[in-house]
Short mmCIF file of C-alpha atoms in Angstrom, two decimals:
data_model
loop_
_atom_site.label_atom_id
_atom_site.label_comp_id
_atom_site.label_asym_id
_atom_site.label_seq_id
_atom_site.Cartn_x
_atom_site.Cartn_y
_atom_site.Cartn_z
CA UNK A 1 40.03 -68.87 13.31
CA UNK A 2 39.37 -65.18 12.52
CA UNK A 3 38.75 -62.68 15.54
CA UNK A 4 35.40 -61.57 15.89
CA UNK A 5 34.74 -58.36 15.21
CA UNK A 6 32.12 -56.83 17.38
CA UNK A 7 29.01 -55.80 15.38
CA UNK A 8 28.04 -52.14 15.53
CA UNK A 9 24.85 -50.52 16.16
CA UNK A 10 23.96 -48.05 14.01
CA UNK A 11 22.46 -44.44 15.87
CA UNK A 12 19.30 -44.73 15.87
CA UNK A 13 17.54 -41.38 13.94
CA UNK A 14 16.42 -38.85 16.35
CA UNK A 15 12.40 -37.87 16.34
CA UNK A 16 11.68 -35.25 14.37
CA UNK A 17 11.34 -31.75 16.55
CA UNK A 18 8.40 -29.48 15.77
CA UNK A 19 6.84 -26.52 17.27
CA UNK A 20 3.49 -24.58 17.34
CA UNK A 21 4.14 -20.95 15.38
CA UNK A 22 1.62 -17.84 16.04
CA UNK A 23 0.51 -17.05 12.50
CA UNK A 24 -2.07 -14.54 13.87
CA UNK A 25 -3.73 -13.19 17.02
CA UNK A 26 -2.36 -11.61 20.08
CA UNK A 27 1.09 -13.81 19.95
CA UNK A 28 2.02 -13.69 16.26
CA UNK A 29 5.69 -14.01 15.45
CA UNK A 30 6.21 -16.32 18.77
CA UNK A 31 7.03 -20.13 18.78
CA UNK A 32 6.59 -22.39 21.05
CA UNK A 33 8.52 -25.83 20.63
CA UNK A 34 6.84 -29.41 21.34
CA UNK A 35 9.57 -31.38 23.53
CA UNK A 36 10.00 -35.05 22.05
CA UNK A 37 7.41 -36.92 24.62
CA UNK A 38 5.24 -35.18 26.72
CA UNK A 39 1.70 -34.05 27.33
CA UNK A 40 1.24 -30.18 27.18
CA UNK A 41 -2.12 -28.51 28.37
CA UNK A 42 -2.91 -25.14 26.40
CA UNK A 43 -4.95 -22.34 28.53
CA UNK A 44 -5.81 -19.40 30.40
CA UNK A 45 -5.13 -20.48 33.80
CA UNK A 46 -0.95 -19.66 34.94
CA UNK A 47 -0.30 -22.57 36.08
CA UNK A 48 -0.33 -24.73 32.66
CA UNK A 49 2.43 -25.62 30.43
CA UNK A 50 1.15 -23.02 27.56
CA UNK A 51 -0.75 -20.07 28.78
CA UNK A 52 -3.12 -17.72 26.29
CA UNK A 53 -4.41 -15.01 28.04
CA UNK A 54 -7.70 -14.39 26.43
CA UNK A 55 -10.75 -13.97 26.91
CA UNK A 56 -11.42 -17.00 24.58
CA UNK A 57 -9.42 -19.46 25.71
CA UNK A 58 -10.85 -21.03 28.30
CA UNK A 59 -8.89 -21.63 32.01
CA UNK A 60 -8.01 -25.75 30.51
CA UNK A 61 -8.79 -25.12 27.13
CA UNK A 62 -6.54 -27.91 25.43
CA UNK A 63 -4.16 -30.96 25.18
CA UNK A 64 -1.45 -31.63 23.08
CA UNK A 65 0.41 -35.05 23.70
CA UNK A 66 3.38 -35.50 21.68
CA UNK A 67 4.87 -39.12 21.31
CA UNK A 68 7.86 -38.91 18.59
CA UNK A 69 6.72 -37.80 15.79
CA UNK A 70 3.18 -38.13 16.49
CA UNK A 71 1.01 -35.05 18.07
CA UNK A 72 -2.16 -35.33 18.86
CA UNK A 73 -4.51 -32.22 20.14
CA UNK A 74 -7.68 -32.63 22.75
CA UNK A 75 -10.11 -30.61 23.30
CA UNK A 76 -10.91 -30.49 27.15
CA UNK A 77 -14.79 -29.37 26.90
CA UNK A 78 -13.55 -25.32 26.61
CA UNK A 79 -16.26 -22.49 25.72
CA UNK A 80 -15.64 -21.43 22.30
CA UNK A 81 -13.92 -24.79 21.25
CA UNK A 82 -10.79 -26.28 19.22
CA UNK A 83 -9.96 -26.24 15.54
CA UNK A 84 -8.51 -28.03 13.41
CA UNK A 85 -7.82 -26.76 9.27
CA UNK A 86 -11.26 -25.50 10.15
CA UNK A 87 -13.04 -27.86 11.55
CA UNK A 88 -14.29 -28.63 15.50
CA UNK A 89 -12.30 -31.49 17.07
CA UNK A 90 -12.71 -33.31 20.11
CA UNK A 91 -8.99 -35.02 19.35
CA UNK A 92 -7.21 -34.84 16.14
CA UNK A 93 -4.11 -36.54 14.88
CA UNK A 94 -1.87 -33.10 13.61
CA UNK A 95 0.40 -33.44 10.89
CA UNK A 96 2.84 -30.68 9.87
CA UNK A 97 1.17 -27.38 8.20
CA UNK A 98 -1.89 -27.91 10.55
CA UNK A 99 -3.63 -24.68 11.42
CA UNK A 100 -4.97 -24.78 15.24
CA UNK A 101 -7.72 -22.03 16.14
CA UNK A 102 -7.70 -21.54 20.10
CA UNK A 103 -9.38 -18.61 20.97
CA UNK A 104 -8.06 -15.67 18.62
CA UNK A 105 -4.94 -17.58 17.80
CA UNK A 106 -4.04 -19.37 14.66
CA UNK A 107 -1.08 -21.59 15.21
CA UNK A 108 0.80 -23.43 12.61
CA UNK A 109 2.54 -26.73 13.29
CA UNK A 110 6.05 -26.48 11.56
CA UNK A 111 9.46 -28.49 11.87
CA UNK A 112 11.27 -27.15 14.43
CA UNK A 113 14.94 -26.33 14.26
CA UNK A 114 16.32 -29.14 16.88
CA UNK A 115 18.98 -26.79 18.43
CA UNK A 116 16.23 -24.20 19.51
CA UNK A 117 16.42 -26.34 22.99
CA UNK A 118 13.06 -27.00 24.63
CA UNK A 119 9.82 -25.02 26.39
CA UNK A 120 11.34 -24.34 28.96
CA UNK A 121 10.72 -20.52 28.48
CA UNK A 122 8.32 -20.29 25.67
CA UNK A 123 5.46 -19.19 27.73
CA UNK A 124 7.29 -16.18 29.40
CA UNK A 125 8.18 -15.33 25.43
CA UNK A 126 5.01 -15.32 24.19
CA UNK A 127 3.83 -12.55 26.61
CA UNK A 128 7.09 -10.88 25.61
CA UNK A 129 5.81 -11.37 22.12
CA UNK A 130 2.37 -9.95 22.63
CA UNK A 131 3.52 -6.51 24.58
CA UNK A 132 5.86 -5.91 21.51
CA UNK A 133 2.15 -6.22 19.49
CA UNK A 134 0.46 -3.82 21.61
CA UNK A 135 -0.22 -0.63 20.04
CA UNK A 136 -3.29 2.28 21.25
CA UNK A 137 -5.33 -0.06 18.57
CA UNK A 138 -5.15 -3.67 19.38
CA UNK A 139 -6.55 -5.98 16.68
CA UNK A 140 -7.75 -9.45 17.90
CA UNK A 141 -6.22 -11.13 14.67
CA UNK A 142 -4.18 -10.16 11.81
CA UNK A 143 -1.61 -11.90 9.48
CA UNK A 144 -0.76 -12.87 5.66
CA UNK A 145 -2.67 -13.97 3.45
CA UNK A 146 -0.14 -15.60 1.34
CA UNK A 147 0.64 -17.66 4.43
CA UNK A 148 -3.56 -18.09 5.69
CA UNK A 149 -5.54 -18.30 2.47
CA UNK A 150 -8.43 -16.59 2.73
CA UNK A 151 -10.55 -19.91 2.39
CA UNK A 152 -9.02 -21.29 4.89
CA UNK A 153 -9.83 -17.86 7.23
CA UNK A 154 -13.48 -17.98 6.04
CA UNK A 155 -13.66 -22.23 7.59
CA UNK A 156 -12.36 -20.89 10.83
CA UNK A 157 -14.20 -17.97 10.93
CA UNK A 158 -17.67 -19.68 10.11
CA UNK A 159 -16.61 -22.88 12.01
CA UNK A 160 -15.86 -20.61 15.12
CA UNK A 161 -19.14 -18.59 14.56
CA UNK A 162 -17.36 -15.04 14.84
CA UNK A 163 -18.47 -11.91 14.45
CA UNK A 164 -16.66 -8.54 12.71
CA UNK A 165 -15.01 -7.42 9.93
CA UNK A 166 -12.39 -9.33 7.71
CA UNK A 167 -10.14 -6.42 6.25
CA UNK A 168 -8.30 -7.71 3.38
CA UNK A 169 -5.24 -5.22 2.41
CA UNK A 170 -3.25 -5.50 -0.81
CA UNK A 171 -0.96 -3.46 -2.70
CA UNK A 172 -3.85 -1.30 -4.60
CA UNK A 173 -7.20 -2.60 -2.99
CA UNK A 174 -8.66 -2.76 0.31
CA UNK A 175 -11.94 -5.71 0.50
CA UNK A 176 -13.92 -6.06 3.62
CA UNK A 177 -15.73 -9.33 4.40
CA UNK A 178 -18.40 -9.02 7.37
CA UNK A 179 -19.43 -11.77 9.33
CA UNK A 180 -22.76 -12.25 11.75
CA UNK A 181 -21.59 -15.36 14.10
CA UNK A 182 -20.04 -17.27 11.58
CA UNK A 183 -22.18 -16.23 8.36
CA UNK A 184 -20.83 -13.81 5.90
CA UNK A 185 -23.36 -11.25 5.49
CA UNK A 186 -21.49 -8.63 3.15
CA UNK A 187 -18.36 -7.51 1.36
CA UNK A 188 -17.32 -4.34 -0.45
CA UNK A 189 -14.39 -4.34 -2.58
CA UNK A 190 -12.70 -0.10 -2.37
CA UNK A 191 -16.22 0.34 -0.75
CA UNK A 192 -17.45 1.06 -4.06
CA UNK A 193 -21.69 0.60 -4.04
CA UNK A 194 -21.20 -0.86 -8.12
CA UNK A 195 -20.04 -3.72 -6.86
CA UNK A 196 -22.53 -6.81 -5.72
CA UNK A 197 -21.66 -8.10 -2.83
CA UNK A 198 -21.55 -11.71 -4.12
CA UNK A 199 -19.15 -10.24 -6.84
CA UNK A 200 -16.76 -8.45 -4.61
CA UNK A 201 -16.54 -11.58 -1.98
CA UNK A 202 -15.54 -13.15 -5.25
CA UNK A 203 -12.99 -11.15 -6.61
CA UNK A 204 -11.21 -10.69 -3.06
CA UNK A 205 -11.15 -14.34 -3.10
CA UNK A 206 -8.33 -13.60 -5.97
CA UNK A 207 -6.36 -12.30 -3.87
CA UNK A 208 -3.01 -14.16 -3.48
CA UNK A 209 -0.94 -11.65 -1.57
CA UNK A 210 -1.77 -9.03 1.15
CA UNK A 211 -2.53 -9.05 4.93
CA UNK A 212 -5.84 -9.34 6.74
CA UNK A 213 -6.88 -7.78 10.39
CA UNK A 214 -9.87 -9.13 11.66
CA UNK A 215 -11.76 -6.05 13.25
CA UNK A 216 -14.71 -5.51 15.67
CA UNK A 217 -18.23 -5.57 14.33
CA UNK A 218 -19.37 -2.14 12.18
CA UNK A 219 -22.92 -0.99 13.32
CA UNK A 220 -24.71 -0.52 10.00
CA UNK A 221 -27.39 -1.41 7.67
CA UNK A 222 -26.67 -3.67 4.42
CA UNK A 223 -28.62 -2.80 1.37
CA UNK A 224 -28.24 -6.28 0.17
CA UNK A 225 -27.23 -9.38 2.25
CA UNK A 226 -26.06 -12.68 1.54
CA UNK A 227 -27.61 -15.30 2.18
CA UNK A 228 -25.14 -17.97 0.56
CA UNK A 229 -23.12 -20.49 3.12
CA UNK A 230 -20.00 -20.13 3.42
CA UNK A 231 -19.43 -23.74 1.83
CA UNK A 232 -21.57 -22.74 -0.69
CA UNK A 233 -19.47 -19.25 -1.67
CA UNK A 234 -16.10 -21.16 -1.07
CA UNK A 235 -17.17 -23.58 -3.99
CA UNK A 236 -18.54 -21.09 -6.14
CA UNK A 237 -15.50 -19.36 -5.53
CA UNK A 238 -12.64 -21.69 -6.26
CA UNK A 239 -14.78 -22.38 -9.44
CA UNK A 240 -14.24 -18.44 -10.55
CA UNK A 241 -11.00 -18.31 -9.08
CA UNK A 242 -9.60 -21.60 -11.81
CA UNK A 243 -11.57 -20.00 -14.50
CA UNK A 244 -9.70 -16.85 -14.24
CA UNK A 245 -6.24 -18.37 -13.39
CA UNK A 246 -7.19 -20.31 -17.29
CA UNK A 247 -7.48 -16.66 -18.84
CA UNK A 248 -4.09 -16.21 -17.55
CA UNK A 249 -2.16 -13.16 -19.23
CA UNK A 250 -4.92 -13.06 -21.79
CA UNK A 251 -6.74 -11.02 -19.39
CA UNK A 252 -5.72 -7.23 -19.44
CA UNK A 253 -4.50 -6.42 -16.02
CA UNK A 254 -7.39 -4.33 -14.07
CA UNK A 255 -5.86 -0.28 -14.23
CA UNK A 256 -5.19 -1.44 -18.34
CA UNK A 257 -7.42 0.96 -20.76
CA UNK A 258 -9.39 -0.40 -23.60
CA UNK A 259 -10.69 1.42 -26.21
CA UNK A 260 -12.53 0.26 -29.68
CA UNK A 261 -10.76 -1.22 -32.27
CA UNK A 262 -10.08 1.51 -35.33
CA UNK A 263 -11.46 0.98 -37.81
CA UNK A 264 -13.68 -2.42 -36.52
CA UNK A 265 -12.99 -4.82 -39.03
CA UNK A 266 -15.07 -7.69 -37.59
CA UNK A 267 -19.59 -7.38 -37.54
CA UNK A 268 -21.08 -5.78 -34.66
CA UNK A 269 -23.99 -8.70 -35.60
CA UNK A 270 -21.85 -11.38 -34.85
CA UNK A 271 -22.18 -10.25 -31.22
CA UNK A 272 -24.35 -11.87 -28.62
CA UNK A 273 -26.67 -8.93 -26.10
CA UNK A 274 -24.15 -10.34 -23.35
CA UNK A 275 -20.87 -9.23 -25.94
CA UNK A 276 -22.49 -5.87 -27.16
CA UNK A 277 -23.26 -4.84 -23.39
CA UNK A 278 -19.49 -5.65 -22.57
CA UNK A 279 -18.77 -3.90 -25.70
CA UNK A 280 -20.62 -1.22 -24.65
CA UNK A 281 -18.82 -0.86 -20.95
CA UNK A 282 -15.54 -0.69 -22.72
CA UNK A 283 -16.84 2.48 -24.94
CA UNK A 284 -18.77 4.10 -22.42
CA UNK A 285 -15.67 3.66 -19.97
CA UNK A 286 -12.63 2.24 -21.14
CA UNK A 287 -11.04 0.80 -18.25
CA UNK A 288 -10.98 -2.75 -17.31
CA UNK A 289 -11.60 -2.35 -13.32
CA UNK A 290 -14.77 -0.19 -14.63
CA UNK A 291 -15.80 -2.59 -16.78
CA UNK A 292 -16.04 -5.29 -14.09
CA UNK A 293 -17.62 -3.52 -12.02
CA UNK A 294 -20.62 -2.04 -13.78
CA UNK A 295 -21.67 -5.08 -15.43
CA UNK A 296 -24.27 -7.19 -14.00
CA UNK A 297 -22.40 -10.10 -15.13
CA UNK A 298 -19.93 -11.91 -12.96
CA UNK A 299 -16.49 -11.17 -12.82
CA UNK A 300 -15.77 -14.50 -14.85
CA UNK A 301 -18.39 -14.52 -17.45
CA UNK A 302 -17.45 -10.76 -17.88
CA UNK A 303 -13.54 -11.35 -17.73
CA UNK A 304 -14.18 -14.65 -20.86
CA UNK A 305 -16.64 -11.71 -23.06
CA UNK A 306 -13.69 -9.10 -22.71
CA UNK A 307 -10.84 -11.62 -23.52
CA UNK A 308 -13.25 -12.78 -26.44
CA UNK A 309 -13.70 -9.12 -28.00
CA UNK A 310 -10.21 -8.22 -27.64
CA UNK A 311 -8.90 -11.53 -29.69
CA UNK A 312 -10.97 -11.41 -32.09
CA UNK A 313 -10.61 -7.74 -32.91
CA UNK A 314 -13.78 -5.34 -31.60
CA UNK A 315 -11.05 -4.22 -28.64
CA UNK A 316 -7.93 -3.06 -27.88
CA UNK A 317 -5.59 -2.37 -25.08
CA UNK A 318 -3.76 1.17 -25.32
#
């Protein structure tokens, strides 16, 4: 009779470890790791397990319980409320890539690197974090858009019912997007007066890469407001945005010149108004940022009539 050989039990997998990053507000670049099983309350008071020290965030403003891998956030009835990916929660399952709004903080839920230890002293780091921050101008929130995309900035905004000025920053172009508790009211793209509003919320919409500070309110009158909700311009806008990712490289880049093609080979009565007043804007002043912005047209509808003339032959990039 053969010996038996004990049976082995194989290690059980260890729950995966995540933590809450500061994408924005008063405590960006901290992290703040979620132990394996316990319930953490978020808020102003000192004497809780994460404390924001905002005006905000109210004394118990929140509850995160973490089980495993499962993390679930409360709201505990605070002022200016909880949000989740945009929206106002009472309790909310999180899942990793989660954006949390509490107060002027946007916090990320990430995997966690599970040799980073626990919370022990995360909140004494995340005041360490925000007096690095502190400069003679503080900004209430600021960040990347390539990590927030705007669209997900304007839900929390609106959602949140906030007031000031959304400063977009790129390489070459500076938008501004002003809201009135929660409603965007206005938006200047360069502050250049040719372009609509409606237009310029649009185009910075584009906008892939930059940063963004969220600012006080401006005092100051709007020649033209809009009216549009925000779910409203966020449709309209991913609808413009896909249109002009089709156009791809067909689309001159905006500091490209265009001039008339010489000699014009194709009819000028082949052209609809919409094409000749395009047409026009390219002769009168030859650059494609210019173009866009003087015509009444949208950016899209404008963007399709310039790709048009150039392919088939009325334009030409120098």
């Amino acid at each position: 009779m053969e010996p038996s050989v004990p049976k082995m039990t194989p290690p059980s997998m260890p729950a995966k470890q995540f933590a809450l990053r500061f994408i924005s507000g008063k405590y960006q670049g901290g992290e703040f790791p979620l132990p394996a099983s316990k319930e953490l309350v978020v808020g102003r008071s000192s004497e809780l397990d994460m404390v924001l020290v905002e005006d905000m965030v109210s004394r118990r403003h929140a509850k995160i319980t973490v089980t495993g891998d499962q993390i679930f956030i409360q709201d505990l009835g605070s002022t200016n409320g909880t949000f989740v990916n945009g929206e106002k929660i009472k309790r909310a399952r999180l899942q990793e890539g989660d954006r949390i709004l509490i107060g002027t903080s946007i916090i990320k839920l990430v995997a966690a690197d599970a040799s980073a230890g626990g919370s022990a002293t995360a909140g004494p780091n995340l005041e360490d974090v925000a007096a690095g921050r502190r400069t003679s101008q503080v900004r209430t929130m600021s960040g990347s858009i390539a990590e927030i995309p705007l669209p997900d900035l304007m839900q929390l905004f609106s959602a949140s019912k906030k007031s000031g000025v959304l400063v977009v920053r790129t390489d070459t172009e500076v938008g501004k997007i002003f809201f009135d508790g929660g409603q965007v009211v206005f938006a200047t793209v360069n502050d250049n007066a040719d372009v609509a509003p409606l237009k310029g919320l649009y185009r910075i919409l584009t906008w892939e890469d930059g940063t963004f500070d969220m600012e006080p309110p401006e005092e100051r009158e709007f020649p033209e407001k809009i009216s549009m909700s925000t779910e409203g311009i966020l449709m309209e806008g991913m609808r413009q945005l896909d249109e002009v990712r089709r156009l791809g490289e067909s689309m001159p880049p905006m500091h490209a010149s265009i001039s008339l093609a010489m000699p014009m080979i194709p009819p000028l009565r082949d052209l609809s108004p919409e094409e000749v007043d395009v047409l026009q804007l390219a002769y009168n002043y030859g650059h494609t940022e210019t173009i866009l912005n003087k015509s009444l047209a949208s950016d899209v509808d404008t963007s399709e009539i310039l790709v048009k003339l150039l392919r088939n032959g009325y334009l030409r990039v120098e």
